[in-house]
Short mmCIF file of C-alpha atoms in Angstrom, two decimals:
data_model
loop_
_atom_site.label_atom_id
_atom_site.label_comp_id
_atom_site.label_asym_id
_atom_site.label_seq_id
_atom_site.Cartn_x
_atom_site.Cartn_y
_atom_site.Cartn_z
CA MET A 4 -29.30 18.81 41.56
CA ASN A 5 -31.99 16.33 41.91
CA SER A 6 -31.50 12.66 40.96
CA ILE A 7 -33.68 9.71 40.35
CA THR A 8 -32.98 6.02 40.69
CA VAL A 9 -33.85 3.44 37.84
CA VAL A 10 -32.89 0.10 36.91
CA ASN A 11 -31.83 0.41 33.22
CA ALA A 12 -32.15 -2.10 30.44
CA LEU A 13 -28.86 -3.75 31.28
CA GLY A 14 -30.00 -4.44 34.82
CA LEU A 15 -27.96 -1.75 36.46
CA GLN A 16 -29.35 0.27 39.31
CA CYS A 17 -28.50 3.82 38.26
CA SER A 18 -28.77 7.21 39.96
CA VAL A 19 -29.40 9.90 37.22
CA LYS A 20 -28.43 13.28 37.82
CA GLY A 21 -30.71 16.05 36.73
CA GLY A 22 -33.77 13.67 36.66
CA ALA A 23 -33.20 12.87 32.90
CA LEU A 24 -33.37 9.18 31.87
CA PRO A 25 -30.49 8.18 29.48
CA ASN A 26 -31.28 7.12 25.96
CA LYS A 27 -31.38 3.30 25.94
CA HIS A 28 -28.97 3.26 22.95
CA VAL A 29 -26.20 5.44 24.49
CA ALA A 30 -23.04 3.55 25.58
CA GLN A 31 -23.10 3.19 29.36
CA ASP A 32 -19.97 5.29 30.03
CA SER A 33 -21.31 8.25 28.15
CA TRP A 34 -24.29 8.61 30.73
CA ASN A 35 -24.08 11.01 33.56
CA VAL A 36 -24.93 8.50 35.99
CA GLU A 37 -23.62 6.62 39.21
CA CYS A 38 -24.34 2.92 38.64
CA LYS A 39 -24.04 -0.09 40.85
CA LEU A 40 -25.20 -3.68 40.18
CA ALA A 41 -28.73 -4.30 41.03
CA ARG A 42 -29.43 -7.31 43.15
CA VAL A 43 -29.96 -10.49 41.34
CA THR A 44 -32.46 -12.97 42.89
CA ARG A 45 -31.75 -16.59 42.47
CA LEU A 46 -34.27 -18.78 40.66
CA PRO A 47 -35.04 -22.43 41.41
CA ARG A 48 -32.90 -25.01 39.87
CA SER A 49 -35.72 -25.87 37.26
CA THR A 50 -35.66 -22.41 35.93
CA LYS A 51 -33.68 -21.91 32.86
CA THR A 52 -30.31 -20.19 33.68
CA VAL A 53 -27.62 -18.34 31.83
CA PHE A 54 -23.91 -19.02 31.80
CA ALA A 55 -22.55 -16.44 34.20
CA SER A 56 -19.76 -17.58 36.39
CA ILE A 57 -17.86 -20.77 35.99
CA GLY A 58 -15.66 -22.46 38.42
CA ASN A 59 -12.87 -25.06 37.60
CA GLY A 60 -15.24 -27.94 37.52
CA ASP A 61 -16.27 -29.77 34.51
CA SER A 62 -19.48 -29.04 32.71
CA VAL A 63 -22.57 -31.36 32.82
CA ASP A 64 -25.63 -31.65 30.63
CA SER A 65 -28.94 -30.80 32.54
CA ARG A 66 -31.47 -33.47 31.84
CA GLU A 67 -33.95 -31.03 33.38
CA HIS A 68 -34.22 -28.63 30.61
CA GLY A 69 -31.83 -29.84 27.99
CA THR A 70 -29.32 -27.01 28.16
CA ARG A 71 -25.55 -27.17 29.39
CA GLN A 72 -24.95 -25.71 32.74
CA ALA A 73 -21.71 -25.23 34.60
CA MET A 74 -20.74 -26.57 38.00
CA VAL A 75 -19.96 -23.41 39.93
CA GLU A 76 -17.33 -23.69 42.69
CA LYS A 77 -18.41 -20.42 44.21
CA PRO A 78 -22.12 -20.67 45.01
CA GLU A 79 -22.19 -17.11 46.38
CA ALA A 80 -21.74 -15.77 42.98
CA PRO A 81 -24.81 -14.29 41.45
CA GLU A 82 -26.58 -16.18 38.67
CA VAL A 83 -27.72 -14.19 35.68
CA GLN A 84 -31.26 -14.81 34.71
CA ARG A 85 -33.80 -14.35 31.97
CA SER A 86 -37.18 -12.76 32.96
CA SER A 87 -40.11 -14.50 31.30
CA GLU A 88 -41.56 -10.90 30.69
CA GLU A 89 -38.75 -9.95 28.42
CA SER A 90 -39.72 -9.39 24.65
CA ALA A 91 -38.06 -10.80 21.66
CA PHE A 92 -35.38 -8.98 19.82
CA ASN A 93 -36.63 -7.63 16.47
CA TRP A 94 -33.82 -7.57 13.88
CA ASN A 95 -35.87 -5.67 11.43
CA THR A 96 -36.50 -2.38 13.60
CA GLN A 97 -32.81 -1.49 14.26
CA TRP A 98 -30.05 0.88 13.16
CA TYR A 99 -27.34 -0.74 11.19
CA PRO A 100 -23.97 0.83 10.22
CA VAL A 101 -23.44 0.87 6.41
CA ALA A 102 -20.24 2.58 5.81
CA VAL A 103 -17.48 4.89 7.05
CA GLU A 104 -18.50 8.33 5.84
CA ARG A 105 -15.06 9.78 4.83
CA ASP A 106 -14.50 6.68 2.55
CA LEU A 107 -17.60 7.41 0.57
CA ASP A 108 -17.32 9.16 -2.90
CA LYS A 109 -20.05 11.76 -3.48
CA ASN A 110 -19.71 11.44 -7.25
CA SER A 111 -20.86 7.89 -7.44
CA PRO A 112 -23.26 5.35 -5.90
CA HIS A 113 -22.15 2.66 -3.62
CA PRO A 114 -23.35 -0.90 -3.11
CA ALA A 115 -23.90 -2.50 0.17
CA THR A 116 -25.64 -5.54 1.50
CA ILE A 117 -26.84 -5.50 5.24
CA LEU A 118 -28.98 -8.11 6.68
CA GLY A 119 -29.54 -9.53 3.21
CA ARG A 120 -30.86 -6.25 1.94
CA PRO A 121 -29.10 -4.89 -1.15
CA LEU A 122 -28.55 -1.14 -0.69
CA ALA A 123 -27.57 1.71 -2.94
CA ILE A 124 -25.78 4.50 -1.04
CA TRP A 125 -25.42 7.86 -2.68
CA TRP A 126 -24.95 11.58 -1.99
CA ASP A 127 -28.16 13.59 -2.71
CA LYS A 128 -27.50 17.26 -3.48
CA SER A 129 -31.18 18.06 -3.19
CA THR A 130 -31.10 17.22 0.55
CA SER A 131 -27.48 17.56 1.14
CA LYS A 132 -27.24 14.17 2.75
CA TRP A 133 -26.41 10.50 2.18
CA GLN A 134 -29.36 8.52 0.97
CA VAL A 135 -29.79 4.79 1.41
CA TYR A 136 -32.00 3.32 -1.36
CA ASP A 137 -33.40 -0.08 -1.94
CA ASP A 138 -30.79 -1.18 -4.58
CA GLN A 139 -33.34 -1.87 -7.30
CA CYS A 140 -34.90 0.32 -10.02
CA PRO A 141 -38.71 0.11 -9.88
CA HIS A 142 -38.59 -0.05 -13.69
CA ARG A 143 -36.89 -3.52 -14.37
CA LEU A 144 -35.11 -4.14 -11.03
CA ALA A 145 -31.64 -3.17 -12.17
CA PRO A 146 -29.17 -2.34 -9.33
CA LEU A 147 -29.15 1.31 -8.74
CA SER A 148 -25.68 1.13 -7.29
CA GLU A 149 -24.28 0.34 -10.61
CA GLY A 150 -25.73 3.69 -11.87
CA SER A 151 -24.35 7.25 -11.87
CA ILE A 152 -25.04 10.65 -10.51
CA SER A 153 -26.71 13.01 -13.30
CA GLU A 154 -25.65 16.62 -13.99
CA GLU A 155 -28.64 17.55 -11.72
CA GLY A 156 -27.26 15.43 -8.85
CA HIS A 157 -29.98 12.77 -8.99
CA LEU A 158 -29.38 8.98 -8.95
CA ARG A 159 -29.56 7.71 -12.50
CA CYS A 160 -30.05 3.94 -13.26
CA SER A 161 -27.55 2.87 -15.80
CA TYR A 162 -29.94 0.44 -17.54
CA HIS A 163 -32.61 2.84 -18.94
CA GLY A 164 -31.66 6.23 -17.43
CA TRP A 165 -34.51 6.78 -14.95
CA THR A 166 -33.48 9.23 -12.34
CA PHE A 167 -34.59 9.66 -8.68
CA LYS A 168 -33.85 12.15 -5.78
CA GLY A 169 -34.86 12.93 -2.24
CA ASP A 170 -36.02 11.34 0.95
CA SER A 171 -39.15 10.16 -0.87
CA GLY A 172 -37.18 8.55 -3.73
CA GLU A 173 -39.44 10.18 -6.37
CA CYS A 174 -38.68 9.52 -9.96
CA THR A 175 -37.50 12.91 -11.52
CA GLY A 176 -37.35 11.56 -15.20
CA ILE A 177 -38.10 8.66 -17.61
CA PRO A 178 -36.32 9.23 -20.89
CA GLN A 179 -38.60 6.88 -22.74
CA ALA A 180 -41.78 8.75 -21.73
CA PRO A 181 -43.20 11.39 -24.15
CA LYS A 182 -42.38 14.81 -22.85
CA ASP A 183 -45.81 16.21 -23.85
CA GLY A 184 -47.85 13.24 -22.55
CA LYS A 185 -48.86 11.98 -19.20
CA GLN A 186 -46.29 12.60 -16.28
CA ARG A 187 -45.73 8.94 -15.81
CA HIS A 188 -42.66 9.55 -13.61
CA ARG A 189 -45.05 11.00 -10.88
CA SER A 190 -46.67 7.60 -10.33
CA LYS A 191 -45.96 6.09 -6.88
CA ARG A 192 -44.92 2.96 -8.60
CA ALA A 193 -41.96 4.90 -10.12
CA CYS A 194 -40.51 5.69 -6.67
CA VAL A 195 -37.65 3.93 -5.15
CA SER A 196 -38.02 2.63 -1.61
CA VAL A 197 -35.96 4.73 0.69
CA TYR A 198 -34.60 3.58 4.19
CA PRO A 199 -34.16 6.21 7.14
CA SER A 200 -30.56 6.98 7.37
CA MET A 201 -28.24 9.36 9.26
CA GLU A 202 -24.66 10.17 9.68
CA GLN A 203 -23.25 10.14 13.26
CA GLN A 204 -19.74 10.23 14.58
CA GLY A 205 -18.30 9.62 11.18
CA ILE A 206 -20.44 6.48 10.50
CA LEU A 207 -23.53 6.22 8.13
CA TRP A 208 -26.37 4.22 9.67
CA PHE A 209 -29.63 3.08 8.24
CA TRP A 210 -32.90 1.87 9.78
CA SER A 211 -33.79 -1.56 8.44
CA ASP A 212 -37.56 -1.19 8.47
CA LEU A 213 -39.39 0.21 5.39
CA SER A 214 -42.90 -0.07 6.54
CA GLN A 215 -43.12 3.67 7.29
CA GLY A 216 -40.97 4.93 4.80
CA PRO A 217 -37.86 7.33 5.18
CA VAL A 218 -39.70 9.20 8.09
CA ASN A 219 -39.92 6.56 10.81
CA ILE A 220 -41.33 7.50 14.24
CA GLU A 221 -39.59 4.43 15.91
CA ALA A 222 -36.39 5.18 14.24
CA ALA A 223 -36.39 8.78 15.31
CA ALA A 224 -37.27 7.84 18.92
CA ASN A 225 -34.32 5.39 19.10
CA PRO A 226 -31.25 6.80 17.32
CA PRO A 227 -28.09 4.86 16.94
CA PRO A 228 -25.69 4.33 19.95
CA VAL A 229 -23.59 7.32 20.85
CA PHE A 230 -19.97 6.43 21.99
CA SER A 231 -18.58 9.25 24.10
CA GLU A 232 -14.94 8.67 23.12
CA LEU A 233 -15.58 9.58 19.43
CA SER A 234 -16.97 12.86 20.62
CA ASP A 235 -14.33 13.78 23.29
CA PRO A 236 -11.70 16.06 22.04
CA ASP A 237 -9.14 14.49 24.45
CA PHE A 238 -9.21 11.21 22.45
CA GLY A 239 -7.72 10.44 19.15
CA TYR A 240 -8.97 7.51 16.86
CA ASP A 241 -9.25 6.15 13.31
CA ILE A 242 -12.23 4.38 11.77
CA SER A 243 -12.06 1.71 9.34
CA LEU A 244 -14.03 -1.25 7.76
CA ARG A 245 -13.62 -4.76 6.31
CA ASP A 246 -15.90 -7.41 4.87
CA LEU A 247 -15.28 -10.77 6.25
CA GLU A 248 -15.94 -14.27 4.99
CA TYR A 249 -17.65 -15.60 8.06
CA SER A 250 -21.03 -14.92 9.79
CA TYR A 251 -22.12 -12.21 12.06
CA GLU A 252 -22.37 -14.79 14.91
CA THR A 253 -18.99 -16.09 14.49
CA LEU A 254 -17.64 -12.39 14.25
CA ILE A 255 -19.20 -11.14 17.60
CA GLU A 256 -18.30 -14.60 19.31
CA ASN A 257 -14.59 -14.02 18.27
CA LEU A 258 -14.39 -10.50 19.41
CA MET A 259 -15.82 -11.48 22.69
CA ASP A 260 -13.00 -13.94 23.21
CA PRO A 261 -9.69 -12.23 24.19
CA ALA A 262 -8.36 -15.53 25.19
CA HIS A 263 -7.85 -16.46 21.54
CA VAL A 264 -5.46 -13.65 20.81
CA ASN A 265 -2.19 -15.11 22.05
CA PHE A 266 -2.86 -18.31 19.68
CA ALA A 267 -4.68 -17.04 16.69
CA HIS A 268 -2.67 -13.96 16.42
CA HIS A 269 0.70 -15.37 17.50
CA LYS A 270 3.54 -12.98 16.84
CA ILE A 271 1.18 -10.28 15.39
CA GLN A 272 -0.70 -9.26 18.62
CA GLY A 273 -0.02 -12.00 21.23
CA ASN A 274 2.33 -14.75 21.90
CA ARG A 275 1.43 -18.39 22.67
CA LYS A 276 3.78 -18.36 25.81
CA SER A 277 1.87 -15.40 27.21
CA ALA A 278 -1.42 -17.26 27.58
CA GLU A 279 -2.97 -17.09 31.17
CA PRO A 280 -6.19 -17.64 33.05
CA LEU A 281 -8.79 -15.06 32.23
CA ASN A 282 -11.56 -14.17 34.76
CA PHE A 283 -14.45 -12.77 32.95
CA THR A 284 -17.80 -12.06 34.71
CA ILE A 285 -21.16 -10.97 33.19
CA THR A 286 -22.53 -8.43 35.80
CA THR A 287 -25.95 -7.85 34.39
CA LYS A 288 -29.04 -9.60 33.46
CA ILE A 289 -28.98 -10.65 29.82
CA ALA A 290 -31.82 -9.17 28.16
CA PRO A 291 -33.00 -8.13 24.51
CA SER A 292 -31.03 -4.91 25.09
CA GLY A 293 -27.75 -6.74 25.69
CA PHE A 294 -25.56 -7.26 28.73
CA LYS A 295 -22.58 -5.85 30.42
CA GLY A 296 -19.32 -7.68 31.75
CA GLU A 297 -15.97 -7.15 33.23
CA ASP A 298 -12.72 -8.37 34.50
CA GLU A 299 -9.97 -6.86 36.51
CA LYS A 300 -8.70 -4.78 33.32
CA SER A 301 -11.77 -3.79 31.30
CA VAL A 302 -15.56 -3.18 31.21
CA GLU A 303 -17.36 -4.74 28.35
CA THR A 304 -20.81 -3.82 26.85
CA PHE A 305 -22.82 -5.59 24.30
CA ILE A 306 -25.51 -3.33 22.69
CA PRO A 307 -27.46 -5.42 20.14
CA PRO A 308 -27.52 -5.98 17.40
CA VAL A 309 -24.01 -4.56 16.37
CA SER A 310 -22.06 -2.80 19.07
CA PHE A 311 -19.45 -4.36 21.47
CA LEU A 312 -17.37 -1.99 23.35
CA LEU A 313 -14.39 -2.72 25.61
CA GLN A 314 -13.15 0.00 27.88
CA PHE A 315 -9.68 -0.02 29.58
CA THR A 316 -8.32 2.31 32.35
CA LEU A 317 -4.47 1.87 32.45
CA GLY A 318 -2.36 2.40 35.52
CA GLY A 319 0.44 0.99 37.66
CA ASN A 320 4.08 0.41 36.90
CA ASN A 321 3.59 -2.91 35.01
CA LYS A 322 3.55 -3.01 31.26
CA GLN A 323 -0.04 -3.74 30.15
CA HIS A 324 -1.17 -5.42 26.86
CA ILE A 325 -4.53 -4.35 25.35
CA PRO A 326 -6.38 -7.38 23.88
CA GLY A 327 -7.36 -6.58 20.23
CA THR A 328 -4.54 -4.17 19.58
CA ASN A 329 -0.88 -4.03 19.43
CA MET A 330 -0.57 -1.57 22.20
CA GLU A 331 1.45 -2.17 25.37
CA THR A 332 1.77 0.71 27.76
CA ARG A 333 3.45 1.50 31.09
CA GLU A 334 2.08 4.28 33.21
CA GLU A 335 3.68 5.59 36.37
CA LYS A 336 1.71 5.89 39.39
CA ASN A 337 0.40 9.24 40.16
CA SER A 338 2.30 11.06 42.76
CA GLU A 339 1.91 14.43 44.53
CA LYS A 340 4.52 15.89 42.29
CA LYS A 341 2.73 15.03 39.08
CA ALA A 342 -1.03 14.43 38.80
CA THR A 343 -2.01 12.91 35.49
CA LYS A 344 -5.43 11.97 33.94
CA PRO A 345 -5.90 8.22 33.83
CA LYS A 346 -5.03 6.89 30.50
CA LYS A 347 -8.02 5.25 28.80
CA VAL A 348 -8.34 3.24 25.58
CA SER A 349 -11.52 1.57 24.18
CA LEU A 350 -11.84 -1.04 21.50
CA LEU A 351 -15.17 -0.35 19.61
CA PHE A 352 -16.42 -2.99 17.23
CA LEU A 353 -19.58 -2.70 15.07
CA CYS A 354 -20.35 -6.16 13.80
CA ILE A 355 -22.85 -6.22 10.91
CA PRO A 356 -24.74 -9.27 9.50
CA VAL A 357 -24.37 -9.13 5.68
CA SER A 358 -25.65 -12.66 4.80
CA PRO A 359 -25.15 -16.14 5.85
CA GLY A 360 -21.38 -16.73 5.96
CA LYS A 361 -20.58 -13.08 5.46
CA SER A 362 -20.24 -10.08 7.77
CA ARG A 363 -18.94 -6.51 7.89
CA LEU A 364 -16.73 -5.03 10.69
CA ILE A 365 -16.31 -1.36 11.35
CA TRP A 366 -13.81 -0.70 14.22
CA SER A 367 -12.10 2.08 15.91
CA PHE A 368 -9.65 2.19 18.95
CA PRO A 369 -9.89 5.62 20.51
CA ARG A 370 -7.52 6.61 23.32
CA ASN A 371 -6.62 9.75 25.35
CA PHE A 372 -2.90 9.35 25.19
CA ALA A 373 -0.32 9.51 22.35
CA THR A 374 -3.08 10.98 20.24
CA PHE A 375 -0.51 12.80 18.17
CA LEU A 376 0.35 9.51 16.42
CA PHE A 377 -2.95 9.56 14.71
CA LYS A 378 -2.11 12.80 13.09
CA ILE A 379 1.41 11.74 11.86
CA THR A 380 0.57 8.15 11.03
CA PRO A 381 -1.12 7.60 7.53
CA PRO A 382 -4.37 5.66 8.08
CA TRP A 383 -3.17 2.97 5.47
CA VAL A 384 -0.27 2.03 7.84
CA LEU A 385 -2.80 1.46 10.71
CA HIS A 386 -4.93 -0.58 8.43
CA MET A 387 -2.03 -2.66 7.33
CA THR A 388 -1.63 -3.94 11.00
CA ASN A 389 -5.33 -4.29 11.63
CA ASN A 390 -5.67 -6.31 8.36
CA LEU A 391 -2.86 -8.60 9.49
CA VAL A 392 -4.81 -9.38 12.60
CA LEU A 393 -7.95 -10.15 10.72
CA ASP A 394 -6.18 -12.32 8.14
CA SER A 395 -4.44 -14.44 10.92
CA ASP A 396 -7.74 -16.26 11.93
CA MET A 397 -10.17 -15.70 9.03
CA TYR A 398 -9.59 -18.80 7.43
CA LEU A 399 -9.83 -20.80 10.67
CA LEU A 400 -13.16 -19.02 11.63
CA HIS A 401 -14.48 -19.76 8.07
CA LEU A 402 -13.94 -23.37 8.58
CA LEU A 403 -15.06 -23.38 12.14
CA GLU A 404 -18.55 -22.10 11.41
CA ARG A 405 -19.08 -24.68 8.82
CA ARG A 406 -18.22 -27.44 11.48
CA LEU A 407 -20.99 -25.71 13.65
CA GLN A 408 -23.51 -25.92 10.94
CA VAL A 409 -22.93 -29.66 10.75
CA GLU A 410 -23.64 -30.02 14.49
CA GLY A 411 -26.51 -27.28 14.45
CA PRO A 412 -26.08 -23.92 15.81
CA GLU A 413 -28.99 -24.44 18.15
CA ASN A 414 -26.91 -27.27 19.78
CA TRP A 415 -24.13 -24.78 20.71
CA PHE A 416 -24.36 -25.20 24.37
CA LYS A 417 -24.47 -29.13 24.07
CA ARG A 418 -21.50 -29.40 21.82
CA ALA A 419 -19.30 -26.62 23.09
CA TYR A 420 -17.20 -27.51 26.17
CA ILE A 421 -16.63 -24.28 28.25
CA PRO A 422 -14.93 -25.10 31.58
CA THR A 423 -13.53 -21.79 32.24
CA THR A 424 -14.49 -18.15 32.66
CA ALA A 425 -12.55 -17.13 29.62
CA ASP A 426 -15.62 -18.13 27.62
CA ALA A 427 -18.07 -16.15 29.82
CA TYR A 428 -18.84 -13.45 27.17
CA VAL A 429 -19.10 -15.87 24.35
CA ALA A 430 -21.58 -18.03 26.23
CA GLY A 431 -23.45 -14.89 27.13
CA PHE A 432 -23.75 -13.75 23.53
CA ARG A 433 -24.84 -17.31 22.50
CA ARG A 434 -27.55 -17.26 25.36
CA TRP A 435 -28.84 -13.78 24.24
CA LEU A 436 -28.97 -14.96 20.60
CA ASN A 437 -30.91 -18.16 21.33
CA ASP A 438 -33.18 -16.84 24.12
CA PHE A 439 -34.12 -13.41 22.47
CA ALA A 440 -32.89 -13.27 18.78
CA GLY A 441 -34.12 -16.44 17.22
CA GLY A 442 -30.68 -17.99 17.16
CA CYS A 443 -29.32 -16.10 14.10
CA PRO A 444 -30.06 -12.84 12.21
CA ASP A 445 -33.54 -12.69 10.49
CA TRP A 446 -32.84 -12.83 6.89
CA SER A 447 -36.64 -12.48 6.11
CA GLY A 448 -36.65 -15.63 3.90
CA ARG A 449 -33.94 -14.29 1.59
CA PHE A 450 -31.56 -17.12 2.13
CA GLU A 451 -31.62 -20.81 2.84
CA ASP A 452 -30.22 -22.05 6.11
CA ASN A 453 -27.08 -23.62 4.72
CA LEU A 454 -23.86 -21.58 4.37
CA PRO A 455 -22.39 -21.15 0.89
CA PRO A 456 -19.68 -23.46 -0.34
CA SER A 457 -16.11 -22.39 0.83
CA PRO A 458 -14.19 -20.53 -1.83
CA PRO A 459 -10.31 -20.91 -2.13
CA LYS A 460 -8.34 -19.41 0.68
CA ARG A 461 -6.92 -16.77 -1.68
CA ILE A 462 -10.72 -15.45 -2.05
CA ILE A 463 -11.30 -15.78 1.68
CA LEU A 464 -8.33 -13.59 2.49
CA ASP A 465 -9.14 -11.07 -0.51
CA ARG A 466 -7.80 -7.98 1.26
CA PHE A 467 -8.22 -5.79 -1.83
CA ASN A 468 -12.03 -6.38 -2.37
CA GLN A 469 -12.80 -6.69 1.33
CA HIS A 470 -11.03 -3.46 2.35
CA VAL A 471 -8.87 -1.43 -0.02
CA VAL A 472 -11.39 -0.55 -2.59
CA LYS A 473 -13.66 0.69 0.22
CA CYS A 474 -11.05 2.64 1.89
CA LYS A 475 -9.84 6.04 0.45
CA SER A 476 -6.44 5.99 2.31
CA CYS A 477 -5.52 2.46 1.12
CA SER A 478 -6.76 3.08 -2.32
CA ASN A 479 -4.62 6.19 -2.62
CA ALA A 480 -1.71 4.46 -1.11
CA LEU A 481 -1.94 1.57 -3.58
CA LYS A 482 -2.00 3.98 -6.43
CA ASN A 483 1.05 5.87 -5.30
CA PHE A 484 3.08 2.62 -4.69
CA LYS A 485 2.08 1.42 -8.21
CA ALA A 486 3.21 4.62 -9.65
CA LEU A 487 6.55 4.48 -7.80
CA GLU A 488 6.92 0.97 -8.80
CA VAL A 489 6.52 2.00 -12.55
CA GLY A 490 8.77 5.02 -11.99
CA LEU A 491 11.67 2.65 -10.76
CA GLN A 492 11.12 0.40 -13.77
CA ILE A 493 11.37 3.52 -16.18
CA LEU A 494 14.39 4.62 -14.30
CA ALA A 495 16.21 1.28 -14.56
CA ILE A 496 15.60 1.27 -18.37
CA ALA A 497 16.71 4.67 -18.99
CA LEU A 498 19.83 4.22 -16.95
CA VAL A 499 20.67 1.16 -18.85
CA GLY A 500 19.87 2.86 -22.15
CA VAL A 501 22.23 5.73 -21.31
CA VAL A 502 25.07 3.40 -20.69
CA ALA A 503 24.36 1.53 -23.88
CA ALA A 504 24.14 4.67 -26.00
CA SER A 505 27.44 5.78 -24.58
CA ALA A 506 28.98 2.61 -25.63
CA VAL A 507 27.90 3.16 -29.35
CA VAL A 508 28.56 6.89 -29.31
CA PRO A 509 31.46 7.45 -27.02
CA PHE A 510 30.77 10.31 -24.63
CA ARG A 511 33.60 10.56 -22.07
CA PRO A 512 31.58 12.08 -19.09
CA VAL A 513 28.99 9.29 -19.42
CA ALA A 514 31.46 6.66 -19.89
CA ALA A 515 33.13 7.68 -16.61
CA LEU A 516 29.78 7.12 -14.88
CA SER A 517 28.99 3.74 -16.50
CA ILE A 518 29.47 1.66 -13.42
CA PRO A 519 27.47 3.89 -10.99
CA LEU A 520 24.73 4.05 -13.75
CA VAL A 521 24.62 0.25 -13.91
CA ILE A 522 24.52 0.10 -10.20
CA GLY A 523 21.77 2.55 -10.22
CA ALA A 524 19.72 0.45 -12.69
CA VAL A 525 20.33 -2.68 -10.64
CA VAL A 526 19.17 -0.99 -7.41
CA SER A 527 16.07 0.40 -9.17
CA THR A 528 15.05 -3.07 -10.49
CA ILE A 529 15.47 -4.56 -7.15
CA LEU A 530 13.51 -1.87 -5.39
CA SER A 531 10.78 -2.08 -8.07
CA LYS A 532 10.59 -6.03 -7.51
CA TRP A 533 10.61 -5.56 -3.67
CA LEU A 534 7.91 -2.87 -3.93
CA ALA A 535 5.76 -5.14 -6.15
CA HIS A 536 5.95 -7.86 -3.42
CA PHE A 537 5.09 -5.36 -0.68
CA THR A 538 2.13 -3.99 -2.32
CA TYR A 539 0.80 -7.46 -3.01
CA LYS A 540 1.16 -8.57 0.62
CA THR A 541 -0.12 -5.24 1.90
CA PHE A 542 -3.14 -4.56 -0.34
CA TYR A 543 -4.15 -7.73 -1.99
CA PHE A 544 -3.35 -11.08 -0.23
CA HIS A 545 -1.30 -11.99 2.90
CA ASP A 546 -1.36 -15.60 3.99
CA TYR A 547 -0.87 -16.83 7.54
CA ASN A 548 0.02 -20.49 8.22
CA HIS A 549 -0.15 -21.15 11.94
CA ALA A 550 1.99 -24.26 11.66
CA VAL A 551 4.96 -22.38 10.31
CA VAL A 552 4.75 -19.39 12.50
CA LYS A 553 7.10 -20.51 15.44
#
């Protein structure tokens, strides 16, 4: 088989089998390539450099170009550079994930806001696909996501009943227009703006540019990233979603920072006593198309604007903890008697900009071992643990980014003190954001620069509206637990009623069971109270106070 050698967008020199170039949006490990790091040439000291490898020395401010650089103890380590020929990153011509497909109800429209754009998501029977419409009726700008699905399967505005369908967003009816008059619904002004959209690997994506309508040549030529683990039958996984009360920038920065796990998620995922030095290295050039990094346990890939993938291969006799999960695993070394496939687990995060101070996270942790657990464990149980993790540092991050706003996000490298390699990925992301992406998502003038006021902590950690109402498994579980709670209350009342009735009208068999019946009523009441507390903490609000968790 022939092969060709290229240097891809992440700066890796690749030998591609079969002579076919990999799509630039495909996750690195899904390519059929053999890669090695391309040589990085050093630039003069006056050239703007990127945080790549940090020694144990202190950071100093460079008077030469006004950015903070690091004193590197190992001068032989390659510096990561930015080419002056690199183009800027365009936020408005990208694919963004909108929702988890299995959690969408085909019988009603769903609202979403991505990159400041209000969207209406609905199932179009005429095209047998999910449509992503601009969430405003062309009539009087009412939100179509508050509408309904008509008997014909069209999207109906709840304000005046206009209906729409198809990839063109054509209006199919105006109830107020005379039926025997001019066909006013055929006017182009009656059409809804339609975003290109597609479902892939269980996730609904939309293309954020409306300039070419629903059929966009650039969108078709650059499909969303494909993650090989989600298509591999050897892997098991769950996919879920949550809205968060902090910005896209804070979300990605936090996920690129495994060092925080032992402290911010103490007693949930990590432990403060388990903290240790972390040696992270950015191994490619930081470019508009992202960057790649690694440490002794994993490989990290950032594919802008939303995808961050960590891939682990587990082995050896020592127990290993996977950052970002509750998983610890021990694998025996392969021997001649028993040859096994390497155990692999990936942490996939899709980080979605919603508006200043708000983001959406879609996550999946596929693995090729113990996959049967995904089949026997209800998704809501997995989500309960995931939400505990998100809750434990959400309030902290919400406050943190308001501190940064006072300092000015553009001054991140001047204000942040980053003396260790544990912050390598975070600094790499900030460099990508500042050098190529304008310092923050492009809101197209929809918002002011300031973050919104901080709501009460109860709202910041509102698990019900941020996750439960958007998740079928958790919504159904909540309904079942509430029904069980009511059932226990009814049972307690019924048992007490039977005992009371037997006291008024003596009935010897019932009288003999009075004590067990009373005990049953008490137990039912206690279980009902416990269940009410459990459902509240699991599906509504679970506080986390770092000061009291010892």
